[in-house]
mmCIF file of N, CA, C and O in Angstrom:
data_model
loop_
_atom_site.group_PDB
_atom_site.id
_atom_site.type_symbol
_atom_site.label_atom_id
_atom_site.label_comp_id
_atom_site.label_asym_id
_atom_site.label_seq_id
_atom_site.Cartn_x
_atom_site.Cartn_y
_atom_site.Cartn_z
ATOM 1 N N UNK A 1 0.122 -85.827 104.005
ATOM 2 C CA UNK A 1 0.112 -86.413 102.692
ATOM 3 C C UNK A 1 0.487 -87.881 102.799
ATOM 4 O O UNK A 1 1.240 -88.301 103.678
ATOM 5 N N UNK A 2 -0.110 -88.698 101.800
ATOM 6 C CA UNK A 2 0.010 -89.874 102.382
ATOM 7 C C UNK A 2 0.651 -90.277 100.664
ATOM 8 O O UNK A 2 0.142 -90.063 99.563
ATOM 9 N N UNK A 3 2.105 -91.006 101.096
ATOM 10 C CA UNK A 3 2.357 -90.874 99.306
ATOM 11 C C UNK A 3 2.650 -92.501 99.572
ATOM 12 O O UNK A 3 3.182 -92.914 100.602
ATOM 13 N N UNK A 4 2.266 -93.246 98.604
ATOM 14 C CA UNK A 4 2.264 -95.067 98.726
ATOM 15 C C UNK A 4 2.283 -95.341 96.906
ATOM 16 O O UNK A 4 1.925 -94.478 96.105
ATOM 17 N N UNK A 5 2.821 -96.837 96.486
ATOM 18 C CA UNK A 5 2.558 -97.119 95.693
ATOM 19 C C UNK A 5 2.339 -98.628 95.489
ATOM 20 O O UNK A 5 2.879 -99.315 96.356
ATOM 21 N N UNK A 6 1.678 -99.284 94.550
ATOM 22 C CA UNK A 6 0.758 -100.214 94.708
ATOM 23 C C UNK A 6 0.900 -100.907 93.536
ATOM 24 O O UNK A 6 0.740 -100.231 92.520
ATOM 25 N N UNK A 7 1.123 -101.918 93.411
ATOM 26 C CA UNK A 7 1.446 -103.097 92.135
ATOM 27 C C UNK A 7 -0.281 -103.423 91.210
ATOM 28 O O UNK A 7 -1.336 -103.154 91.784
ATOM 29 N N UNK A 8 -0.261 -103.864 90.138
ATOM 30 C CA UNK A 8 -1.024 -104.431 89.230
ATOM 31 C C UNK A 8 -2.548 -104.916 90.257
ATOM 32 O O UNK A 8 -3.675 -104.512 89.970
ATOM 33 N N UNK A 9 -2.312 -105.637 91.192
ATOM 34 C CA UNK A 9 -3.113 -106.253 92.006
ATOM 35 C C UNK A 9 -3.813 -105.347 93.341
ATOM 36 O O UNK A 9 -4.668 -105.715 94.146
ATOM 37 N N UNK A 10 -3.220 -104.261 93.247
ATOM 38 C CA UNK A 10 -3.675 -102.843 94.267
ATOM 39 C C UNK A 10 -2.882 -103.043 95.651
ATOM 40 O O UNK A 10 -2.998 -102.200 96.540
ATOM 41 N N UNK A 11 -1.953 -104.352 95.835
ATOM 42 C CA UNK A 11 -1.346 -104.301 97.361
ATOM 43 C C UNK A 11 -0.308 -103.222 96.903
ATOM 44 O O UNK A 11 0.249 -102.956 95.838
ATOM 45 N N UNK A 12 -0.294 -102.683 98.257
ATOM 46 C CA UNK A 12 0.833 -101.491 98.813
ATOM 47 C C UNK A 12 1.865 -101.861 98.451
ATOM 48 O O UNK A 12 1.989 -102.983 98.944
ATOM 49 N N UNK A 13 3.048 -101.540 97.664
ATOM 50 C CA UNK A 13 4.486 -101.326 98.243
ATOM 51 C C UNK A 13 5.174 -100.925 98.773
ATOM 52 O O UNK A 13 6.139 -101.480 99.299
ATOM 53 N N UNK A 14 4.844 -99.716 98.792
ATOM 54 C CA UNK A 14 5.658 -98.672 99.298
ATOM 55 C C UNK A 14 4.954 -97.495 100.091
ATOM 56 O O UNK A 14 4.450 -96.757 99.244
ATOM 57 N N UNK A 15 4.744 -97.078 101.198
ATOM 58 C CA UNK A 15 4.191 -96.288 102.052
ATOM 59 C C UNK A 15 4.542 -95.061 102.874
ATOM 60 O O UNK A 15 5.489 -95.212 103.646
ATOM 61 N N UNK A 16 4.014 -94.003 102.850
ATOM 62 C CA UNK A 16 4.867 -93.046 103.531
ATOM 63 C C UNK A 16 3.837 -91.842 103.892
ATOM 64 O O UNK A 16 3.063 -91.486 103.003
ATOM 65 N N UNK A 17 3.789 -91.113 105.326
ATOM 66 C CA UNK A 17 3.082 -90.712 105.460
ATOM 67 C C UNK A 17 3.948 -89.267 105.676
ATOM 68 O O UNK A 17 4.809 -89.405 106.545
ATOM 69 N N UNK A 18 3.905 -87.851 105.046
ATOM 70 C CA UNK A 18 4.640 -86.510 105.260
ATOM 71 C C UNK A 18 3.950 -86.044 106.001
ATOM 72 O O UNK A 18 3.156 -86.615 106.748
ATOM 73 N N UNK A 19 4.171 -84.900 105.889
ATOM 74 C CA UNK A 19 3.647 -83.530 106.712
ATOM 75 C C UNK A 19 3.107 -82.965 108.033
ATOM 76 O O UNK A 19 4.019 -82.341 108.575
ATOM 77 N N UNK A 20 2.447 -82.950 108.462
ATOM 78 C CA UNK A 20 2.317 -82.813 110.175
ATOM 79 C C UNK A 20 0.897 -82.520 110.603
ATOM 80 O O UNK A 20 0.038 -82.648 109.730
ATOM 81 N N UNK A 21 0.589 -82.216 111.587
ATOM 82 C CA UNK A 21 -1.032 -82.362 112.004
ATOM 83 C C UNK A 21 -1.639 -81.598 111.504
ATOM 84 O O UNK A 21 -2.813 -81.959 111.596
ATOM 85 N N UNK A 22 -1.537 -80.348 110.794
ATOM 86 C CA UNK A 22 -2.523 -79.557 110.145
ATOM 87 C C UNK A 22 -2.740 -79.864 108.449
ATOM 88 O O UNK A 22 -2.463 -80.815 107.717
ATOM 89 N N UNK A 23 -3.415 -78.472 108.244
ATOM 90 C CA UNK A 23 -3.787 -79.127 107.079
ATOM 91 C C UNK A 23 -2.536 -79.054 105.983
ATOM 92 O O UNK A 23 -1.747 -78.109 106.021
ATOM 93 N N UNK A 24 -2.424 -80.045 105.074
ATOM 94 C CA UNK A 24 -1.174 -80.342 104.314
ATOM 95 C C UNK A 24 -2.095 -81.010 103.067
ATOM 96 O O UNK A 24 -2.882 -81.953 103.143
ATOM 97 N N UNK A 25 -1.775 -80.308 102.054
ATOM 98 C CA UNK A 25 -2.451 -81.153 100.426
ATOM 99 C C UNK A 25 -1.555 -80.981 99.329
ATOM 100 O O UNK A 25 -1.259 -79.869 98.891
ATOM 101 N N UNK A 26 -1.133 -82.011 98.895
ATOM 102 C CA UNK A 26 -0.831 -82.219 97.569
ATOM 103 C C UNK A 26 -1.722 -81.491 96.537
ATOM 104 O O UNK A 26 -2.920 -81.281 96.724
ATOM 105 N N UNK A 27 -1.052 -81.132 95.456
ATOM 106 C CA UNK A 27 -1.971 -79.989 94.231
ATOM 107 C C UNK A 27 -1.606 -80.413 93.257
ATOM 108 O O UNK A 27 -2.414 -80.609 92.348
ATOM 109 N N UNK A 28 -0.093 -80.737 93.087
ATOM 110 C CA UNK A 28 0.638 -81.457 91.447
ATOM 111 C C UNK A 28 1.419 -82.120 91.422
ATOM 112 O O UNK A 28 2.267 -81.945 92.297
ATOM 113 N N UNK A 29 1.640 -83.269 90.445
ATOM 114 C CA UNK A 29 2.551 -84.375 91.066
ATOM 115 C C UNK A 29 3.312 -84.290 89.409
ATOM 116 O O UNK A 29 2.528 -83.995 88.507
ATOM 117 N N UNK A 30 4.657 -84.517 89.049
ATOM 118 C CA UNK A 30 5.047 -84.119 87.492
ATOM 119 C C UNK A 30 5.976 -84.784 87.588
ATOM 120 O O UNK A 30 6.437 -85.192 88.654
ATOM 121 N N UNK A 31 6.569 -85.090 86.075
ATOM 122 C CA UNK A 31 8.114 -85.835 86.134
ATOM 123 C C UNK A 31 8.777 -84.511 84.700
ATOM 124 O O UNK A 31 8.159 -84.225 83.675
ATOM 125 N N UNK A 32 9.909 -84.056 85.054
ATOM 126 C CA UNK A 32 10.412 -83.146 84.009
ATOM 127 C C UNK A 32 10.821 -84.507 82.483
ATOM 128 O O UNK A 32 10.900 -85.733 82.411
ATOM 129 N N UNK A 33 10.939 -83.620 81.755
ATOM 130 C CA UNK A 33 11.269 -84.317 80.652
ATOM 131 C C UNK A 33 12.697 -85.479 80.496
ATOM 132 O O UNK A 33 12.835 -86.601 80.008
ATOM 133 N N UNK A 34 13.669 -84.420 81.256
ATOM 134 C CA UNK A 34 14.815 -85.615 81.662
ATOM 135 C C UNK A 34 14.377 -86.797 82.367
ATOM 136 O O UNK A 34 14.369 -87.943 81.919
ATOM 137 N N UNK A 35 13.928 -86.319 83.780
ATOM 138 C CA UNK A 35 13.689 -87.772 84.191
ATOM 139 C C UNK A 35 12.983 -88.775 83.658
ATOM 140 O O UNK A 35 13.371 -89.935 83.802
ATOM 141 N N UNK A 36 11.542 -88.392 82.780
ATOM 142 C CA UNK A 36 10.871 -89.349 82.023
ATOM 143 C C UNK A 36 11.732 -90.001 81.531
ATOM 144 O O UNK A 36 11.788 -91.095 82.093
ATOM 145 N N UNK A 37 12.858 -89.834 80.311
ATOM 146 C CA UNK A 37 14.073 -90.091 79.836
ATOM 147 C C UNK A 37 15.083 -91.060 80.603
ATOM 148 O O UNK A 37 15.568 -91.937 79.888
ATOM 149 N N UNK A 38 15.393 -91.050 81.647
ATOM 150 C CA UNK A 38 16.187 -91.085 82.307
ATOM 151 C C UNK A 38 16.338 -91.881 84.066
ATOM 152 O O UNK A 38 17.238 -92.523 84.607
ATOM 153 N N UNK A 39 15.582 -91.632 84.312
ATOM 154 C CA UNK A 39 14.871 -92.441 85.646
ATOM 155 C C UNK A 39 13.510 -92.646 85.965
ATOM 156 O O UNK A 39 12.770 -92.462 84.998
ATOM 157 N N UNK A 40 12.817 -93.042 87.252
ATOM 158 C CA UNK A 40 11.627 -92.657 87.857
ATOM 159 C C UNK A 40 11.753 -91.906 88.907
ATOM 160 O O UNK A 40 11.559 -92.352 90.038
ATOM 161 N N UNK A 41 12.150 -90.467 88.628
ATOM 162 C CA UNK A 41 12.273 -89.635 89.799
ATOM 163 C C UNK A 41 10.829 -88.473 89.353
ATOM 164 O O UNK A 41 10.819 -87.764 88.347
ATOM 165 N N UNK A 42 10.135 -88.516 90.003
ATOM 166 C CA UNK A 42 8.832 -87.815 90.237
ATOM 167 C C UNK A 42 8.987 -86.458 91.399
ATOM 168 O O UNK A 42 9.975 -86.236 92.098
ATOM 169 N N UNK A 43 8.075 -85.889 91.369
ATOM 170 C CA UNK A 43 8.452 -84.247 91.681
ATOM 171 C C UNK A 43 6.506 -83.848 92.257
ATOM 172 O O UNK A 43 5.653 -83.804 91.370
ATOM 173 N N UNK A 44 6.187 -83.661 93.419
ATOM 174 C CA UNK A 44 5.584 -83.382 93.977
ATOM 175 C C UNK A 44 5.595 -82.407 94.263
ATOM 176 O O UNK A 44 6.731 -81.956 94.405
ATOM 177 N N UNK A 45 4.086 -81.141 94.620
ATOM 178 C CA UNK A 45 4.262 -79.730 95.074
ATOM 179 C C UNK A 45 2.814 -79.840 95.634
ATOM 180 O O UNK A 45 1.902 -80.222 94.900
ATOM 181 N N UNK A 46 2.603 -79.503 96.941
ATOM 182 C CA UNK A 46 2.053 -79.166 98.123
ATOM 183 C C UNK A 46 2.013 -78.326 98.719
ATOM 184 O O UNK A 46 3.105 -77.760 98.677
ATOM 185 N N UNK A 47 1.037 -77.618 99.595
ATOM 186 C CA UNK A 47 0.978 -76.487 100.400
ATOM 187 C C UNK A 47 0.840 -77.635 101.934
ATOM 188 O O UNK A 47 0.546 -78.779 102.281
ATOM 189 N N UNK A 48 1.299 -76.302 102.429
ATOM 190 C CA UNK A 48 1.539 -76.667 103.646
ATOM 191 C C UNK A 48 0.615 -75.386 104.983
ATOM 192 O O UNK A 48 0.307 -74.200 104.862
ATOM 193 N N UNK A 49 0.459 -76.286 106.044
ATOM 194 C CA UNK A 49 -0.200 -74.975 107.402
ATOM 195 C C UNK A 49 0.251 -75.626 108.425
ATOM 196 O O UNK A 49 -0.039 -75.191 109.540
ATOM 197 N N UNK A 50 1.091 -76.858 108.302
ATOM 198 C CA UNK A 50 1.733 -77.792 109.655
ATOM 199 C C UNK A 50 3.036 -76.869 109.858
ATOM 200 O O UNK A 50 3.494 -76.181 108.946
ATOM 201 N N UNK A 51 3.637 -76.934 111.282
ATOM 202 C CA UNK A 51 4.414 -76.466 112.091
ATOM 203 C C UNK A 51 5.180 -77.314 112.433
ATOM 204 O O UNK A 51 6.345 -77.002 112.681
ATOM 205 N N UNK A 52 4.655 -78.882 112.563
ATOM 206 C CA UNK A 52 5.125 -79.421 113.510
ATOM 207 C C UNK A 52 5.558 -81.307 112.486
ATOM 208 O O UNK A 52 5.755 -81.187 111.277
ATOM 209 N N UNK A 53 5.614 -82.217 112.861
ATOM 210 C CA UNK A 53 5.828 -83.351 111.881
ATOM 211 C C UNK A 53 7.296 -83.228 110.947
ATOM 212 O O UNK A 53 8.298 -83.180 111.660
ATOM 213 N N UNK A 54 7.588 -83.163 109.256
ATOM 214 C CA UNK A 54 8.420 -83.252 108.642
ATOM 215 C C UNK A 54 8.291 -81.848 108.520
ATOM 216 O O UNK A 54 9.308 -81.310 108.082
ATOM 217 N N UNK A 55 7.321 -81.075 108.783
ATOM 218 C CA UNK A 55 7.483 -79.559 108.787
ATOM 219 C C UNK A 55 8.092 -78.585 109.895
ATOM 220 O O UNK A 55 7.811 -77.389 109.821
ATOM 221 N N UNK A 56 8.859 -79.020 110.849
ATOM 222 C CA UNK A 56 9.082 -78.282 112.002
ATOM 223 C C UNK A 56 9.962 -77.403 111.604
ATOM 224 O O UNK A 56 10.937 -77.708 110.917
ATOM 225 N N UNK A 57 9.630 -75.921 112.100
ATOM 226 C CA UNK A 57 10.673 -74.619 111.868
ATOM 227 C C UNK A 57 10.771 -74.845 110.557
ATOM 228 O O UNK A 57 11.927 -75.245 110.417
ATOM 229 N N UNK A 58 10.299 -74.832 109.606
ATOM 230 C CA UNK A 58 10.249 -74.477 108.240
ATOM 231 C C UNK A 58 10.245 -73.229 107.282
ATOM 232 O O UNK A 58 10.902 -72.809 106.330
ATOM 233 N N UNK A 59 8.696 -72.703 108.357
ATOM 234 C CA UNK A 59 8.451 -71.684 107.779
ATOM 235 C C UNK A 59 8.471 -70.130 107.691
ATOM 236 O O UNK A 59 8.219 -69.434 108.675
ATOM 237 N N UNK A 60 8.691 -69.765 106.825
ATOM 238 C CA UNK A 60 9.234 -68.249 106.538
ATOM 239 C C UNK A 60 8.859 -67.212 107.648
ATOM 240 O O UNK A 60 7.655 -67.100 107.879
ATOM 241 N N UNK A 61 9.683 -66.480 108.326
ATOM 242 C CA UNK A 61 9.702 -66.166 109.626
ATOM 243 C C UNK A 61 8.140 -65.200 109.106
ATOM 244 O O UNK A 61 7.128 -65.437 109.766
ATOM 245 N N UNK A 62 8.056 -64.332 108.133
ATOM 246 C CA UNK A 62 7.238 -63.253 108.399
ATOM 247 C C UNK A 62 6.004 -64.234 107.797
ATOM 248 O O UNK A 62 5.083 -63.657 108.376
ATOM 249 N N UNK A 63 5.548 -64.971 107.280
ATOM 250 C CA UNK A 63 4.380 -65.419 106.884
ATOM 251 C C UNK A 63 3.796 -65.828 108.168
ATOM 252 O O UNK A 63 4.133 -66.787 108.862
ATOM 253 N N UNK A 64 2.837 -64.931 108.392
ATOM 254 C CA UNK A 64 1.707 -64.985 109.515
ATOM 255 C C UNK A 64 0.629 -66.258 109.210
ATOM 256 O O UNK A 64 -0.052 -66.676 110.147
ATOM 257 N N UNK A 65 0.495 -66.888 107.792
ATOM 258 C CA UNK A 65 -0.727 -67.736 107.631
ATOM 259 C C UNK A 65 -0.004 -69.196 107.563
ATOM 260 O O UNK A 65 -0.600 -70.200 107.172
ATOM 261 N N UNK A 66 1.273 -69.188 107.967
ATOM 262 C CA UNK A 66 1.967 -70.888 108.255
ATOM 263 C C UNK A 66 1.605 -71.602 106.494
ATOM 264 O O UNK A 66 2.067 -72.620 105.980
ATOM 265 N N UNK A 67 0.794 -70.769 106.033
ATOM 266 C CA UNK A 67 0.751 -71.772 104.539
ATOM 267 C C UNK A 67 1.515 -71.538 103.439
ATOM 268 O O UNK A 67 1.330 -70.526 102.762
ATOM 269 N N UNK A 68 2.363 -72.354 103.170
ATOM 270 C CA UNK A 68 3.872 -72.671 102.575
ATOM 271 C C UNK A 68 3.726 -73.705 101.500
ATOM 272 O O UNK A 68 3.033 -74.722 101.519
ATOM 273 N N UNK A 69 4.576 -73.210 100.484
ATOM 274 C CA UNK A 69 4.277 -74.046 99.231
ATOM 275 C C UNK A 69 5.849 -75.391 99.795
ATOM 276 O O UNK A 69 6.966 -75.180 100.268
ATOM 277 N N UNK A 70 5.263 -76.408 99.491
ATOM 278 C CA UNK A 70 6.424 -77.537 99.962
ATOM 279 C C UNK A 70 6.706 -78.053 98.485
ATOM 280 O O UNK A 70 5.711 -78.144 97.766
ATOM 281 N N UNK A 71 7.924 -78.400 97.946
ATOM 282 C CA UNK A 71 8.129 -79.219 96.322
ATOM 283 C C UNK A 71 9.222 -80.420 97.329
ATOM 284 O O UNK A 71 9.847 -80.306 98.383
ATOM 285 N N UNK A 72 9.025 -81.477 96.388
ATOM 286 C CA UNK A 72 9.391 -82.860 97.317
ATOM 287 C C UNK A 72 9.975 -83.860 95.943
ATOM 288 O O UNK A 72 9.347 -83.904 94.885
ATOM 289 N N UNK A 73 10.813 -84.358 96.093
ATOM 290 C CA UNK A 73 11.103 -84.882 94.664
ATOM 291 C C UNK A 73 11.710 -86.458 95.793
ATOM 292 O O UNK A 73 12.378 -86.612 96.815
ATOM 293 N N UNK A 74 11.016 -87.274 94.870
ATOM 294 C CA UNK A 74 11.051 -89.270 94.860
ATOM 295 C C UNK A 74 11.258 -89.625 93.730
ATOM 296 O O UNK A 74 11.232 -88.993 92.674
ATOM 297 N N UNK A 75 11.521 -90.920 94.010
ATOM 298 C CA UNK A 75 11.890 -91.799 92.802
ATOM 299 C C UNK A 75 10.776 -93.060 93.464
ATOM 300 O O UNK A 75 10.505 -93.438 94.604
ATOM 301 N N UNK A 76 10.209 -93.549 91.713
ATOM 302 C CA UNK A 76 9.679 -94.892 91.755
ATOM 303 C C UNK A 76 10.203 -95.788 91.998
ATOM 304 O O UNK A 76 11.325 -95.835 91.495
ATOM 305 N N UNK A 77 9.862 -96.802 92.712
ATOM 306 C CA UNK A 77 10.687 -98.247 93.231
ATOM 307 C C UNK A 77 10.432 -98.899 92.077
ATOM 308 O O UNK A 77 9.222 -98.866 91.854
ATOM 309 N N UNK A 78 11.168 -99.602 91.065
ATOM 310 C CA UNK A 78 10.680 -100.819 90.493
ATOM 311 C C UNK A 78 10.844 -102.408 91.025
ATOM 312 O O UNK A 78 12.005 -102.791 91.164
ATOM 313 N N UNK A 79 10.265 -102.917 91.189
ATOM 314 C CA UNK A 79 10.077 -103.817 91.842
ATOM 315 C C UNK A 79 10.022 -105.302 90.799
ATOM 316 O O UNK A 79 9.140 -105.124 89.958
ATOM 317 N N UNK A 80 10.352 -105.974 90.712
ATOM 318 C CA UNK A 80 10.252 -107.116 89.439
ATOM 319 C C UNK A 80 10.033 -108.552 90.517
ATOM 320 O O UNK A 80 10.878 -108.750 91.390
ATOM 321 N N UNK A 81 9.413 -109.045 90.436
ATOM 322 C CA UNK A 81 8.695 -110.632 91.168
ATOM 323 C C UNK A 81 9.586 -111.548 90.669
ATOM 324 O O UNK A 81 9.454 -112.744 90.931
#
């Protein structure tokens, strides 16, 4: 997963690459009602089939198919020029 964010003008700010060599996808990205309120803390949920990367020994001993629901919670940078 490749999670980045990008000013008015489309340059990068902020960059970050998760998950590990297999397949890994983002599905929903949400902010609960407090945080809208309250901060820029954002809330990500992903499946997962990596083993190895930010996923090592993760996953649930008996799940034979390595594919694992991942939830990931960030905060927005604000940035002011």
């Amino acid at each position: 997963l490749w999670l980045f964010q990008i000013n008015e003008a489309g340059d990068i700010l902020y960059q970050r690459c998760l998950g590990g060599s297999e397949d890994d996808a983002g599905s929903t990205i949400f902010q609960s009602y407090l945080d809208m309120i309250n901060d820029s803390t954002f809330y990500l949920v992903s499946s997962s089939n990596s083993t190895d990367g930010d996923l090592e020994n993760i996953h649930y001993p008996n799940n034979t198919s390595n594919n694992d629901i991942w939830l990931m919670r960030f905060k927005i940078i604000k940035l002011f020029f």
